[in-house]
Amino acid sequence: MSVYPPDGTPDPRPPLRRRLAELRGPQVPPRPLDARALAALAANPGCRRRALLDGAGVDKNRLAEALGSPASFGQSQFAIVRGNSFEARVKADGGRELIRLLAEHRSGPALPAPVPGEVLLPDLTAIGPEGRAARTSLALREATEAGAWALLDHPMLALEVAGTPAFLEPDAVVVRPDGRWTVVEIKSFPMVDGTADAAKVGAAARQAAVYVLALERIAGLVEGAAVDHSVLLVCPKDFSNLPTAASVDIRRQRSVTRRQLDRLTRVEELAEDLAEGTCFDPERPREELTAAVESVSAAYAPECLAACELAFHCRERARAEGSVTALGRSVRGELGALTTVAEALEAAGSLPAGEPTDPTAEALRRAARLRAEALAEAAARPRPPAAGTAAAPDSPEVP
């Protein structure tokens, strides 16, 4: 595949950027990574398929549709509009309500309460994500040196993932007078009596952990700056549209996310293993796309159904191959070297006497014996009469 434009002039892009553009398709713009996708990627670092497609900026939603297995998750238009409306209310009037909530839930030493109108609101507009990221870094430095409250609305942060830059946009970052930076996550799910849905809070914490990692890269270059490992989660109070907040400690999520992202294979290494001409352009024929996708190994698990657009395609393939990964990570871990359902069923059967066995096979055979005994006992037990029927009389009926 040629790396030169049609007019014959050399392509000025770096070799890796050229290679990733070839994988996407010559006319397909890259789909930027967001914190939600990075959190899902970190939760499954062994999936080379997702690492390559996300690193190359492939639109997995369009790719899944082209493969005939479209994703069925995502927010409805109503939920998006409601979330945007709630976020606008929280940030209204120069972020007064947001700063008040942060002042109430701040950790560390006591600080003077922010005075309305004195909170810095830096302008973060710039050209392109690289320009916005540079402008955000400068605004964080200036706000820290000023020693005052500052609110950065939708800043742009940069984080290198598997050798490629990812640009992230948190809802807000607040700079405190003591130089601490706090990530703010604004969600539209309710917080009833001070408690929110644990699964949704966990997802928000994993997403915020990615922002914290990106902020730490900048804070390391700014004197007196530090990133707070407790993020402010802002949600509607009870079933109203009034905001309330809670401080969420994300130190565990941050450590796990950093470790998992460090384990990701670099994108250039994944791209080197592909055949020349491999392309994930959704406009390609389905057979060609299927072959391209299957040329990269995946690590499917049922949890992927809530986090990856290609989950239905990968599940179908895992079931067709009889892979035990379709049964869940816990089952896969228990089965050890047995990677298919057929192998597990074969191991559960009896073996000739004296043949060496491994502990996993012995445990499967014991489970099979217990299951057979339980079924035999249940079959021998007399069954009660079906509902709505009378028991047989001991004597003939009298007309």
mmCIF file of C-alpha atoms in Angstrom:
data_model
loop_
_atom_site.group_PDB
_atom_site.id
_atom_site.type_symbol
_atom_site.label_atom_id
_atom_site.label_comp_id
_atom_site.label_asym_id
_atom_site.label_seq_id
_atom_site.Cartn_x
_atom_site.Cartn_y
_atom_site.Cartn_z
ATOM 1 C CA MET A 1 0.000 0.000 0.000
ATOM 2 C CA SER A 2 1.427 3.355 -0.970
ATOM 3 C CA VAL A 3 2.262 5.893 1.709
ATOM 4 C CA TYR A 4 2.301 8.820 -0.684
ATOM 5 C CA PRO A 5 -0.589 11.117 -1.587
ATOM 6 C CA PRO A 6 -2.127 10.887 -5.080
ATOM 7 C CA ASP A 7 -0.105 13.851 -6.344
ATOM 8 C CA GLY A 8 3.151 11.993 -5.684
ATOM 9 C CA THR A 9 4.495 14.281 -2.946
ATOM 10 C CA PRO A 10 5.837 12.558 0.192
ATOM 11 C CA ASP A 11 3.383 12.195 3.045
ATOM 12 C CA PRO A 12 4.599 14.534 5.844
ATOM 13 C CA ARG A 13 2.975 12.478 8.599
ATOM 14 C CA PRO A 14 5.142 10.309 10.897
ATOM 15 C CA PRO A 15 5.314 6.601 9.898
ATOM 16 C CA LEU A 16 3.034 5.479 12.752
ATOM 17 C CA ARG A 17 0.393 8.087 11.887
ATOM 18 C CA ARG A 18 0.541 6.956 8.249
ATOM 19 C CA ARG A 19 0.156 3.318 9.220
ATOM 20 C CA LEU A 20 -2.834 4.025 11.470
ATOM 21 C CA ALA A 21 -4.462 6.073 8.697
ATOM 22 C CA GLU A 22 -4.044 3.107 6.359
ATOM 23 C CA LEU A 23 -5.748 0.838 8.901
ATOM 24 C CA ARG A 24 -8.720 3.218 9.233
ATOM 25 C CA GLY A 25 -9.057 3.859 5.535
ATOM 26 C CA PRO A 26 -7.661 6.747 3.479
ATOM 27 C CA GLN A 27 -10.817 8.877 3.738
ATOM 28 C CA VAL A 28 -11.920 7.926 7.280
ATOM 29 C CA PRO A 29 -11.215 10.506 10.006
ATOM 30 C CA PRO A 30 -9.906 9.139 13.330
ATOM 31 C CA ARG A 31 -12.367 8.650 16.157
ATOM 32 C CA PRO A 32 -10.817 10.171 19.309
ATOM 33 C CA LEU A 33 -10.498 8.131 22.474
ATOM 34 C CA ASP A 34 -12.442 9.341 25.494
ATOM 35 C CA ALA A 35 -12.095 8.503 29.181
ATOM 36 C CA ARG A 36 -14.977 6.017 29.078
ATOM 37 C CA ALA A 37 -13.309 4.054 26.288
ATOM 38 C CA LEU A 38 -9.944 4.155 28.068
ATOM 39 C CA ALA A 39 -11.510 2.885 31.295
ATOM 40 C CA ALA A 40 -13.089 -0.004 29.375
ATOM 41 C CA LEU A 41 -9.783 -0.678 27.604
ATOM 42 C CA ALA A 42 -7.924 -0.744 30.913
ATOM 43 C CA ALA A 43 -10.472 -3.199 32.304
ATOM 44 C CA ASN A 44 -9.535 -5.682 29.542
ATOM 45 C CA PRO A 45 -5.860 -5.081 28.705
ATOM 46 C CA GLY A 46 -5.451 -8.500 27.087
ATOM 47 C CA CYS A 47 -7.745 -7.634 24.182
ATOM 48 C CA ARG A 48 -5.339 -6.831 21.348
ATOM 49 C CA ARG A 49 -8.268 -6.214 18.983
ATOM 50 C CA ARG A 50 -9.687 -3.340 21.002
ATOM 51 C CA ALA A 51 -6.232 -1.882 21.720
ATOM 52 C CA LEU A 52 -5.425 -1.751 17.995
ATOM 53 C CA LEU A 53 -8.811 -0.427 16.844
ATOM 54 C CA ASP A 54 -8.962 2.248 19.552
ATOM 55 C CA GLY A 55 -5.340 3.230 18.990
ATOM 56 C CA ALA A 56 -5.949 3.573 15.246
ATOM 57 C CA GLY A 57 -9.088 5.663 15.829
ATOM 58 C CA VAL A 58 -11.433 3.161 14.136
ATOM 59 C CA ASP A 59 -15.132 3.857 14.627
ATOM 60 C CA LYS A 60 -16.118 0.531 16.215
ATOM 61 C CA ASN A 61 -19.818 1.388 16.092
ATOM 62 C CA ARG A 62 -19.788 1.693 12.284
ATOM 63 C CA LEU A 63 -17.512 -1.322 12.062
ATOM 64 C CA ALA A 64 -19.942 -3.436 14.099
ATOM 65 C CA GLU A 65 -22.823 -2.396 11.848
ATOM 66 C CA ALA A 66 -20.803 -3.320 8.754
ATOM 67 C CA LEU A 67 -20.064 -6.725 10.286
ATOM 68 C CA GLY A 68 -23.772 -7.331 10.900
ATOM 69 C CA SER A 69 -23.544 -7.198 14.722
ATOM 70 C CA PRO A 70 -24.522 -3.634 15.713
ATOM 71 C CA ALA A 71 -24.154 -2.546 19.319
ATOM 72 C CA SER A 72 -27.327 -2.018 21.294
ATOM 73 C CA PHE A 73 -26.093 0.106 24.194
ATOM 74 C CA GLY A 74 -25.621 3.806 24.687
ATOM 75 C CA GLN A 75 -27.525 6.798 25.980
ATOM 76 C CA SER A 76 -30.853 7.802 24.509
ATOM 77 C CA GLN A 77 -31.300 11.262 23.055
ATOM 78 C CA PHE A 78 -33.543 12.166 26.008
ATOM 79 C CA ALA A 79 -30.845 11.174 28.501
ATOM 80 C CA ILE A 80 -28.226 13.211 26.625
ATOM 81 C CA VAL A 81 -30.429 16.316 26.578
ATOM 82 C CA ARG A 82 -31.286 15.892 30.277
ATOM 83 C CA GLY A 83 -27.609 15.471 31.160
ATOM 84 C CA ASN A 84 -26.570 18.562 29.213
ATOM 85 C CA SER A 85 -29.331 20.609 30.850
ATOM 86 C CA PHE A 86 -28.286 19.510 34.334
ATOM 87 C CA GLU A 87 -24.613 20.250 33.649
ATOM 88 C CA ALA A 88 -25.495 23.747 32.398
ATOM 89 C CA ARG A 89 -27.435 24.392 35.610
ATOM 90 C CA VAL A 90 -24.515 23.258 37.770
ATOM 91 C CA LYS A 91 -22.071 25.548 35.937
ATOM 92 C CA ALA A 92 -24.412 28.545 35.686
ATOM 93 C CA ASP A 93 -23.522 31.933 37.143
ATOM 94 C CA GLY A 94 -19.797 31.433 36.764
ATOM 95 C CA GLY A 95 -19.858 28.022 38.448
ATOM 96 C CA ARG A 96 -20.969 29.470 41.788
ATOM 97 C CA GLU A 97 -22.999 26.383 42.747
ATOM 98 C CA LEU A 98 -20.219 24.036 41.663
ATOM 99 C CA ILE A 99 -17.580 25.868 43.696
ATOM 100 C CA ARG A 100 -19.916 25.912 46.707
ATOM 101 C CA LEU A 101 -20.363 22.155 46.500
ATOM 102 C CA LEU A 102 -16.614 21.645 46.229
ATOM 103 C CA ALA A 103 -15.978 23.924 49.211
ATOM 104 C CA GLU A 104 -18.427 21.838 51.269
ATOM 105 C CA HIS A 105 -16.817 18.523 50.348
ATOM 106 C CA ARG A 106 -13.169 19.523 50.055
ATOM 107 C CA SER A 107 -10.497 17.419 51.692
ATOM 108 C CA GLY A 108 -7.236 18.566 53.249
ATOM 109 C CA PRO A 109 -6.628 21.795 55.191
ATOM 110 C CA ALA A 110 -9.340 24.394 55.651
ATOM 111 C CA LEU A 111 -9.455 27.008 52.925
ATOM 112 C CA PRO A 112 -11.208 30.361 52.650
ATOM 113 C CA ALA A 113 -14.591 30.019 50.975
ATOM 114 C CA PRO A 114 -14.664 31.291 47.396
ATOM 115 C CA VAL A 115 -16.095 34.760 46.948
ATOM 116 C CA PRO A 116 -18.692 34.998 44.153
ATOM 117 C CA GLY A 117 -17.236 36.813 41.173
ATOM 118 C CA GLU A 118 -13.615 36.180 42.195
ATOM 119 C CA VAL A 119 -13.365 32.653 40.799
ATOM 120 C CA LEU A 120 -11.072 32.627 37.771
ATOM 121 C CA LEU A 121 -12.684 31.341 34.579
ATOM 122 C CA PRO A 122 -9.824 30.957 32.055
ATOM 123 C CA ASP A 123 -10.586 30.884 28.352
ATOM 124 C CA LEU A 124 -9.559 27.482 26.970
ATOM 125 C CA THR A 125 -10.452 27.973 23.304
ATOM 126 C CA ALA A 126 -7.773 26.999 20.797
ATOM 127 C CA ILE A 127 -7.419 25.306 17.416
ATOM 128 C CA GLY A 128 -7.473 21.519 17.465
ATOM 129 C CA PRO A 129 -7.117 19.155 20.422
ATOM 130 C CA GLU A 130 -3.357 19.714 20.633
ATOM 131 C CA GLY A 131 -3.891 23.472 20.904
ATOM 132 C CA ARG A 132 -6.614 23.076 23.519
ATOM 133 C CA ALA A 133 -4.433 20.694 25.551
ATOM 134 C CA ALA A 134 -1.563 23.202 25.491
ATOM 135 C CA ARG A 135 -3.931 26.019 26.478
ATOM 136 C CA THR A 136 -5.264 23.915 29.365
ATOM 137 C CA SER A 137 -1.750 23.226 30.659
ATOM 138 C CA LEU A 138 -0.977 26.948 30.588
ATOM 139 C CA ALA A 139 -4.245 27.819 32.360
ATOM 140 C CA LEU A 140 -3.549 25.265 35.115
ATOM 141 C CA ARG A 141 -0.082 26.701 35.641
ATOM 142 C CA GLU A 142 -1.352 30.307 35.769
ATOM 143 C CA ALA A 143 -4.196 29.466 38.162
ATOM 144 C CA THR A 144 -1.850 27.603 40.504
ATOM 145 C CA GLU A 145 0.606 30.496 40.574
ATOM 146 C CA ALA A 146 -2.253 32.939 41.263
ATOM 147 C CA GLY A 147 -3.227 31.047 44.440
ATOM 148 C CA ALA A 148 -6.968 31.550 43.915
ATOM 149 C CA TRP A 149 -10.048 29.504 43.087
ATOM 150 C CA ALA A 150 -10.297 28.732 39.363
ATOM 151 C CA LEU A 151 -12.808 26.739 37.338
ATOM 152 C CA LEU A 152 -11.733 25.136 34.052
ATOM 153 C CA ASP A 153 -14.850 24.254 32.061
ATOM 154 C CA HIS A 154 -14.294 21.256 29.762
ATOM 155 C CA PRO A 155 -10.487 21.392 29.693
ATOM 156 C CA MET A 156 -8.555 19.217 27.259
ATOM 157 C CA LEU A 157 -6.020 16.766 28.688
ATOM 158 C CA ALA A 158 -3.533 14.559 26.832
ATOM 159 C CA LEU A 159 -2.492 11.050 27.847
ATOM 160 C CA GLU A 160 -0.302 8.608 25.924
ATOM 161 C CA VAL A 161 -1.938 5.203 25.610
ATOM 162 C CA ALA A 162 -0.165 2.283 23.950
ATOM 163 C CA GLY A 163 2.160 4.682 22.168
ATOM 164 C CA THR A 164 -0.518 6.982 20.757
ATOM 165 C CA PRO A 165 -1.868 10.235 22.258
ATOM 166 C CA ALA A 166 -5.421 10.303 23.594
ATOM 167 C CA PHE A 167 -7.195 13.601 24.246
ATOM 168 C CA LEU A 168 -9.618 13.644 27.166
ATOM 169 C CA GLU A 169 -12.239 16.200 28.166
ATOM 170 C CA PRO A 170 -13.502 16.075 31.773
ATOM 171 C CA ASP A 171 -16.604 18.011 32.764
ATOM 172 C CA ALA A 172 -14.550 20.411 34.882
ATOM 173 C CA VAL A 173 -11.342 20.807 36.869
ATOM 174 C CA VAL A 174 -11.204 23.123 39.878
ATOM 175 C CA VAL A 175 -7.935 24.675 41.059
ATOM 176 C CA ARG A 176 -7.910 25.501 44.778
ATOM 177 C CA PRO A 177 -5.867 28.246 46.471
ATOM 178 C CA ASP A 178 -3.540 25.639 48.009
ATOM 179 C CA GLY A 179 -2.549 24.400 44.533
ATOM 180 C CA ARG A 180 -4.624 21.205 44.539
ATOM 181 C CA TRP A 181 -6.484 20.252 41.365
ATOM 182 C CA THR A 182 -9.808 18.435 41.683
ATOM 183 C CA VAL A 183 -11.636 16.599 38.917
ATOM 184 C CA VAL A 184 -15.403 17.185 38.783
ATOM 185 C CA GLU A 185 -17.711 14.553 37.288
ATOM 186 C CA ILE A 186 -21.283 15.711 36.580
ATOM 187 C CA LYS A 187 -23.734 12.847 36.074
ATOM 188 C CA SER A 188 -27.480 12.836 35.466
ATOM 189 C CA PHE A 189 -28.303 9.754 37.590
ATOM 190 C CA PRO A 190 -29.913 10.673 40.936
ATOM 191 C CA MET A 191 -28.373 10.618 44.387
ATOM 192 C CA VAL A 192 -31.189 9.547 46.718
ATOM 193 C CA ASP A 193 -30.666 10.242 50.441
ATOM 194 C CA GLY A 194 -26.977 10.808 49.759
ATOM 195 C CA THR A 195 -26.524 7.452 47.995
ATOM 196 C CA ALA A 196 -26.316 6.689 44.275
ATOM 197 C CA ASP A 197 -26.319 3.463 42.283
ATOM 198 C CA ALA A 198 -23.088 1.637 43.149
ATOM 199 C CA ALA A 199 -22.460 0.382 39.598
ATOM 200 C CA LYS A 200 -22.863 3.871 38.117
ATOM 201 C CA VAL A 201 -20.647 5.427 40.789
ATOM 202 C CA GLY A 202 -18.000 2.790 40.076
ATOM 203 C CA ALA A 203 -18.091 3.552 36.352
ATOM 204 C CA ALA A 204 -17.783 7.277 37.078
ATOM 205 C CA ALA A 205 -14.820 6.605 39.395
ATOM 206 C CA ARG A 206 -12.996 4.565 36.742
ATOM 207 C CA GLN A 207 -13.611 7.318 34.213
ATOM 208 C CA ALA A 208 -12.354 9.999 36.625
ATOM 209 C CA ALA A 209 -9.229 7.914 37.325
ATOM 210 C CA VAL A 210 -8.187 8.385 33.684
ATOM 211 C CA TYR A 211 -8.537 12.162 34.051
ATOM 212 C CA VAL A 212 -6.457 12.095 37.243
ATOM 213 C CA LEU A 213 -3.646 10.218 35.489
ATOM 214 C CA ALA A 214 -3.615 12.809 32.703
ATOM 215 C CA LEU A 215 -3.605 15.682 35.210
ATOM 216 C CA GLU A 216 -0.695 14.162 37.137
ATOM 217 C CA ARG A 217 1.456 14.394 34.021
ATOM 218 C CA ILE A 218 0.873 18.167 33.937
ATOM 219 C CA ALA A 219 1.147 18.634 37.713
ATOM 220 C CA GLY A 220 4.615 17.099 37.645
ATOM 221 C CA LEU A 221 5.784 20.118 35.637
ATOM 222 C CA VAL A 222 4.098 22.803 37.774
ATOM 223 C CA GLU A 223 5.697 23.853 41.053
ATOM 224 C CA GLY A 224 3.351 23.632 44.028
ATOM 225 C CA ALA A 225 0.664 21.689 42.135
ATOM 226 C CA ALA A 226 -0.898 18.423 43.299
ATOM 227 C CA VAL A 227 -3.804 16.346 41.990
ATOM 228 C CA ASP A 228 -6.515 15.411 44.478
ATOM 229 C CA HIS A 229 -7.238 11.676 44.544
ATOM 230 C CA SER A 230 -10.795 12.383 45.662
ATOM 231 C CA VAL A 231 -13.044 13.565 42.828
ATOM 232 C CA LEU A 232 -16.264 15.521 43.224
ATOM 233 C CA LEU A 233 -19.286 13.635 41.913
ATOM 234 C CA VAL A 234 -22.244 15.960 41.235
ATOM 235 C CA CYS A 235 -25.705 14.434 40.698
ATOM 236 C CA PRO A 236 -29.350 15.510 40.925
ATOM 237 C CA LYS A 237 -30.628 15.450 44.499
ATOM 238 C CA ASP A 238 -33.281 12.759 45.021
ATOM 239 C CA PHE A 239 -35.660 13.099 42.044
ATOM 240 C CA SER A 240 -35.320 16.842 41.524
ATOM 241 C CA ASN A 241 -33.034 18.836 39.255
ATOM 242 C CA LEU A 242 -31.184 20.409 42.196
ATOM 243 C CA PRO A 243 -27.492 19.471 42.377
ATOM 244 C CA THR A 244 -25.902 17.644 45.273
ATOM 245 C CA ALA A 245 -22.402 16.224 45.544
ATOM 246 C CA ALA A 246 -20.227 13.619 47.200
ATOM 247 C CA SER A 247 -16.486 13.151 47.418
ATOM 248 C CA VAL A 248 -15.346 9.841 45.891
ATOM 249 C CA ASP A 249 -11.924 8.366 46.686
ATOM 250 C CA ILE A 250 -10.517 6.947 43.442
ATOM 251 C CA ARG A 251 -7.047 5.870 44.611
ATOM 252 C CA ARG A 252 -7.777 2.191 43.996
ATOM 253 C CA GLN A 253 -9.267 2.848 40.535
ATOM 254 C CA ARG A 254 -6.314 5.067 39.665
ATOM 255 C CA SER A 255 -3.770 2.405 40.624
ATOM 256 C CA VAL A 256 -5.601 -0.324 38.716
ATOM 257 C CA THR A 257 -6.076 1.855 35.628
ATOM 258 C CA ARG A 258 -2.438 2.947 35.552
ATOM 259 C CA ARG A 259 -1.224 -0.627 35.902
ATOM 260 C CA GLN A 260 -3.558 -1.896 33.184
ATOM 261 C CA LEU A 261 -2.717 0.897 30.749
ATOM 262 C CA ASP A 262 0.989 0.183 31.261
ATOM 263 C CA ARG A 263 0.323 -3.456 30.298
ATOM 264 C CA LEU A 264 -1.200 -2.546 26.942
ATOM 265 C CA THR A 265 0.840 -3.641 23.948
ATOM 266 C CA ARG A 266 2.019 -0.669 21.942
ATOM 267 C CA VAL A 267 -0.011 -0.004 18.818
ATOM 268 C CA GLU A 268 2.983 -0.144 16.490
ATOM 269 C CA GLU A 269 3.769 -3.676 17.688
ATOM 270 C CA LEU A 270 0.195 -4.763 17.002
ATOM 271 C CA ALA A 271 0.230 -3.157 13.561
ATOM 272 C CA GLU A 272 3.478 -4.931 12.611
ATOM 273 C CA ASP A 273 1.784 -8.331 12.960
ATOM 274 C CA LEU A 274 -0.923 -7.481 10.400
ATOM 275 C CA ALA A 275 -0.773 -8.499 6.763
ATOM 276 C CA GLU A 276 -0.049 -5.797 4.204
ATOM 277 C CA GLY A 277 -3.254 -4.165 3.013
ATOM 278 C CA THR A 278 -5.283 -4.866 6.157
ATOM 279 C CA CYS A 279 -7.924 -2.169 6.502
ATOM 280 C CA PHE A 280 -10.898 -1.641 8.835
ATOM 281 C CA ASP A 281 -12.773 0.821 6.624
ATOM 282 C CA PRO A 282 -16.524 0.125 7.174
ATOM 283 C CA GLU A 283 -17.094 0.679 3.447
ATOM 284 C CA ARG A 284 -15.120 -2.462 2.609
ATOM 285 C CA PRO A 285 -16.988 -5.733 1.775
ATOM 286 C CA ARG A 286 -18.177 -7.666 4.825
ATOM 287 C CA GLU A 287 -16.033 -10.708 4.050
ATOM 288 C CA GLU A 288 -12.908 -8.550 3.833
ATOM 289 C CA LEU A 289 -13.794 -6.717 7.046
ATOM 290 C CA THR A 290 -14.467 -9.962 8.891
ATOM 291 C CA ALA A 291 -11.093 -11.342 7.849
ATOM 292 C CA ALA A 292 -9.360 -8.136 8.952
ATOM 293 C CA VAL A 293 -11.054 -8.155 12.366
ATOM 294 C CA GLU A 294 -10.408 -11.867 12.924
ATOM 295 C CA SER A 295 -6.706 -11.361 12.144
ATOM 296 C CA VAL A 296 -6.371 -9.593 15.521
ATOM 297 C CA SER A 297 -6.926 -11.704 18.623
ATOM 298 C CA ALA A 298 -9.648 -10.703 21.098
ATOM 299 C CA ALA A 299 -10.227 -11.438 24.784
ATOM 300 C CA TYR A 300 -14.008 -11.587 24.989
ATOM 301 C CA ALA A 301 -15.841 -11.631 28.318
ATOM 302 C CA PRO A 302 -19.544 -11.058 29.086
ATOM 303 C CA GLU A 303 -18.579 -7.715 30.664
ATOM 304 C CA CYS A 304 -17.693 -6.483 27.166
ATOM 305 C CA LEU A 305 -21.404 -6.297 26.306
ATOM 306 C CA ALA A 306 -21.709 -3.115 28.373
ATOM 307 C CA ALA A 307 -18.477 -1.490 27.218
ATOM 308 C CA CYS A 308 -17.508 -2.403 23.642
ATOM 309 C CA GLU A 309 -19.302 -1.915 20.337
ATOM 310 C CA LEU A 310 -17.844 -5.147 18.923
ATOM 311 C CA ALA A 311 -19.007 -7.283 21.856
ATOM 312 C CA PHE A 312 -21.832 -8.992 19.958
ATOM 313 C CA HIS A 313 -19.510 -9.935 17.102
ATOM 314 C CA CYS A 314 -16.881 -11.282 19.507
ATOM 315 C CA ARG A 315 -19.511 -13.189 21.515
ATOM 316 C CA GLU A 316 -20.811 -14.870 18.361
ATOM 317 C CA ARG A 317 -17.293 -15.953 17.421
ATOM 318 C CA ALA A 318 -16.517 -17.171 20.951
ATOM 319 C CA ARG A 319 -19.682 -19.271 21.000
ATOM 320 C CA ALA A 320 -19.008 -20.679 17.533
ATOM 321 C CA GLU A 321 -15.513 -21.734 18.628
ATOM 322 C CA GLY A 322 -16.833 -23.147 21.918
ATOM 323 C CA SER A 323 -14.509 -20.869 23.899
ATOM 324 C CA VAL A 324 -14.964 -20.883 27.675
ATOM 325 C CA THR A 325 -14.459 -17.107 27.719
ATOM 326 C CA ALA A 326 -18.128 -16.822 26.735
ATOM 327 C CA LEU A 327 -18.961 -18.201 30.195
ATOM 328 C CA GLY A 328 -17.139 -15.433 32.061
ATOM 329 C CA ARG A 329 -13.671 -14.634 33.381
ATOM 330 C CA SER A 330 -14.213 -16.538 36.645
ATOM 331 C CA VAL A 331 -15.032 -19.758 34.761
ATOM 332 C CA ARG A 332 -12.090 -19.197 32.423
ATOM 333 C CA GLY A 333 -9.781 -18.804 35.408
ATOM 334 C CA GLU A 334 -11.080 -21.934 37.111
ATOM 335 C CA LEU A 335 -10.574 -24.094 34.006
ATOM 336 C CA GLY A 336 -6.886 -23.277 33.654
ATOM 337 C CA ALA A 337 -5.439 -24.820 30.474
ATOM 338 C CA LEU A 338 -8.864 -25.954 29.232
ATOM 339 C CA THR A 339 -9.822 -23.248 26.742
ATOM 340 C CA THR A 340 -12.878 -24.757 25.032
ATOM 341 C CA VAL A 341 -16.161 -26.180 26.274
ATOM 342 C CA ALA A 342 -15.435 -29.443 24.406
ATOM 343 C CA GLU A 343 -12.148 -29.857 26.302
ATOM 344 C CA ALA A 344 -13.906 -29.189 29.610
ATOM 345 C CA LEU A 345 -16.639 -31.762 28.844
ATOM 346 C CA GLU A 346 -14.067 -34.306 27.774
ATOM 347 C CA ALA A 347 -12.080 -33.732 30.959
ATOM 348 C CA ALA A 348 -15.248 -34.223 33.002
ATOM 349 C CA GLY A 349 -15.680 -37.725 31.568
ATOM 350 C CA SER A 350 -14.067 -40.818 33.037
ATOM 351 C CA LEU A 351 -10.529 -41.751 32.026
ATOM 352 C CA PRO A 352 -8.883 -45.162 31.991
ATOM 353 C CA ALA A 353 -7.411 -46.262 35.312
ATOM 354 C CA GLY A 354 -3.844 -45.213 35.899
ATOM 355 C CA GLU A 355 -3.897 -42.348 33.375
ATOM 356 C CA PRO A 356 -2.369 -39.196 34.872
ATOM 357 C CA THR A 357 -4.759 -36.310 35.484
ATOM 358 C CA ASP A 358 -4.480 -32.673 36.485
ATOM 359 C CA PRO A 359 -6.363 -31.072 39.395
ATOM 360 C CA THR A 360 -8.729 -29.192 37.075
ATOM 361 C CA ALA A 361 -9.829 -32.358 35.281
ATOM 362 C CA GLU A 362 -10.255 -34.206 38.582
ATOM 363 C CA ALA A 363 -12.429 -31.381 39.941
ATOM 364 C CA LEU A 364 -14.569 -31.468 36.787
ATOM 365 C CA ARG A 365 -15.067 -35.229 37.065
ATOM 366 C CA ARG A 366 -16.015 -34.927 40.712
ATOM 367 C CA ALA A 367 -18.535 -32.181 39.821
ATOM 368 C CA ALA A 368 -19.946 -34.419 37.078
ATOM 369 C CA ARG A 369 -20.362 -37.317 39.529
ATOM 370 C CA LEU A 370 -22.117 -35.093 42.073
ATOM 371 C CA ARG A 371 -24.419 -33.761 39.363
ATOM 372 C CA ALA A 372 -25.284 -37.279 38.169
ATOM 373 C CA GLU A 373 -26.024 -38.407 41.738
ATOM 374 C CA ALA A 374 -28.246 -35.384 42.354
ATOM 375 C CA LEU A 375 -30.194 -35.973 39.140
ATOM 376 C CA ALA A 376 -30.634 -39.672 39.948
ATOM 377 C CA GLU A 377 -31.892 -38.865 43.440
ATOM 378 C CA ALA A 378 -34.336 -36.303 42.054
ATOM 379 C CA ALA A 379 -35.639 -38.806 39.482
ATOM 380 C CA ALA A 380 -36.248 -41.453 42.153
ATOM 381 C CA ARG A 381 -38.153 -39.094 44.425
ATOM 382 C CA PRO A 382 -41.990 -39.339 43.993
ATOM 383 C CA ARG A 383 -43.442 -36.333 42.279
ATOM 384 C CA PRO A 384 -46.358 -34.397 43.836
ATOM 385 C CA PRO A 385 -49.548 -34.098 41.800
ATOM 386 C CA ALA A 386 -49.679 -31.239 39.351
ATOM 387 C CA ALA A 387 -51.479 -28.068 40.415
ATOM 388 C CA GLY A 388 -55.232 -28.182 39.737
ATOM 389 C CA THR A 389 -55.494 -31.997 39.699
ATOM 390 C CA ALA A 390 -56.922 -34.213 42.444
ATOM 391 C CA ALA A 391 -55.176 -37.242 43.878
ATOM 392 C CA ALA A 392 -56.474 -40.674 42.806
ATOM 393 C CA PRO A 393 -59.227 -41.869 45.199
ATOM 394 C CA ASP A 394 -58.759 -45.031 47.275
ATOM 395 C CA SER A 395 -62.293 -46.236 46.410
ATOM 396 C CA PRO A 396 -64.465 -45.896 43.346
ATOM 397 C CA GLU A 397 -66.560 -42.783 43.097
ATOM 398 C CA VAL A 398 -70.227 -43.000 44.171
ATOM 399 C CA PRO A 399 -72.509 -41.486 41.535
#
